[in-house]
Amino acid sequence: MVPFYERRLEFNLSSFAMKLVSLQRFIKIVSMLNSGIQTSIEVLKALIRIPSFSREEAAAADFLQNHIEAQGMTTERKGNNIWCLSPLFDVQKPSILLNSHIDTIKPVSGWKRDPFTPSQENGKIYGLGSNDAGGSIVTLLHVFLHLCRTQQPYNLIYLASCEEEISGQGGIESVLPGLPPIAFAIVGEPTEMQPAIAEKGLLVIDVTATGHAGHAARNEGDNAVYKALNDIVWFRDYRFEQESPLLGAVGMNVTQINAGTQHNVIPDRCTFVVDVRSNEWYSNEELFAQIQQHIVCEAKARSFRLHSSHISVEHPFVQRAIRLGRKPFGSSTLSDQALMPFTSVKIGPGCSSRSHTADEYMLVQEMEEAVVLYLQLLDKLVLS
Ligand SMILES: [Zn+2]
């Protein structure tokens, strides 16, 4: 039996040693941060200078690929997607994917600056795509380059994908089948470094009502607009049963409508479009099947591929995030998570409300905090 005072000493020593280890780790992170954040800033600025609208990301992908290879890494490429496996890749270990996108939307009206000339003022880096998702691209790369050279209980894969803003088929979807099995993914998007643990999916439906044309003056024909009306009212009023604490109810909105050729012809065709945002309780296929049972017009889903997603709060990554003071939330905006058939969390520097706006910017401080937090979240993370 160890005497009480010795046990206490032992305890104090081990607690001291633990503090020392975490202090050493902290110092290491801070010194690495100081040396590396400047590089991340320069890479971000370089990316801002290269226009990279969806499907036009070749030059940005070239630049990023060259930059990663200059760090001594081997890259792979498909179209304008660039990825890179940790050099210590071990098939026995699970793999974590670090992903963000290099494409941007076209600049909205209202920019007072040149969207393609990065400028740094008061700790802000202005430029198109700085917030969505340049900050995530460069900070995740920074974290990848650091962690992939250390011993971790997992493999890392870094993937800078294209065509995200249009959910294009040449984007992440074309790359995933060729990657090693992924156990978990981090999707870098501006969330103020809060973890989105659920994300709404998207289902777009084209609906067609068919009637018979006739002369309006003689009240002939069968009016397709009136046929469409009942279904439009149904879409407005129907509520799916399962509501989600994170994502709320399934949302349905009729967003476009078309009918008629001239004032005196009863229209024989009326088409409208419905935008459906799914929560994690329903697959797009289930929603579509239910919708078809309720409406009389002919419905066609454009695709079922943009799924809602959800990860358990019990997941080790989410648990670690909570311990670090992060607040899990549900996100209504779509990301590449929709195309991932494995669990994922969306978390990144910047703020969603600054995306797709004029004079978009990223704070240097947000990038610094992101690097520290990504490292704290990932270093020695055990997935099971
Ligand atoms: Zn984005």
Short mmCIF file of N, CA, C and O and ligand atoms in Angstrom, two decimals, residues 101 132-133 164-165 189, ligand 1:
data_model
loop_
_atom_site.label_atom_id
_atom_site.label_comp_id
_atom_site.label_asym_id
_atom_site.label_seq_id
_atom_site.Cartn_x
_atom_site.Cartn_y
_atom_site.Cartn_z
N HIS A 101 -13.34 23.39 -50.90
CA HIS A 101 -13.45 23.58 -52.35
C HIS A 101 -12.72 24.83 -52.84
O HIS A 101 -12.62 25.82 -52.12
N ASP A 132 -15.37 31.87 -48.52
CA ASP A 132 -16.01 30.65 -49.05
C ASP A 132 -15.27 30.19 -50.30
O ASP A 132 -15.56 30.65 -51.38
N ALA A 133 -14.30 29.26 -50.14
CA ALA A 133 -13.88 28.65 -48.90
C ALA A 133 -12.36 28.69 -48.80
O ALA A 133 -11.74 27.78 -48.30
N GLU A 164 -17.95 22.67 -56.39
CA GLU A 164 -18.79 22.53 -55.19
C GLU A 164 -20.00 23.45 -55.27
O GLU A 164 -21.10 23.08 -54.88
N GLU A 165 -19.77 24.66 -55.75
CA GLU A 165 -20.85 25.66 -55.74
C GLU A 165 -22.01 25.26 -56.65
O GLU A 165 -23.11 25.79 -56.53
N GLU A 189 -15.86 24.77 -44.39
CA GLU A 189 -16.77 25.81 -44.90
C GLU A 189 -16.89 26.81 -43.77
O GLU A 189 -16.73 26.45 -42.61
ZN ZN B 1 -18.50 26.92 -49.77
#
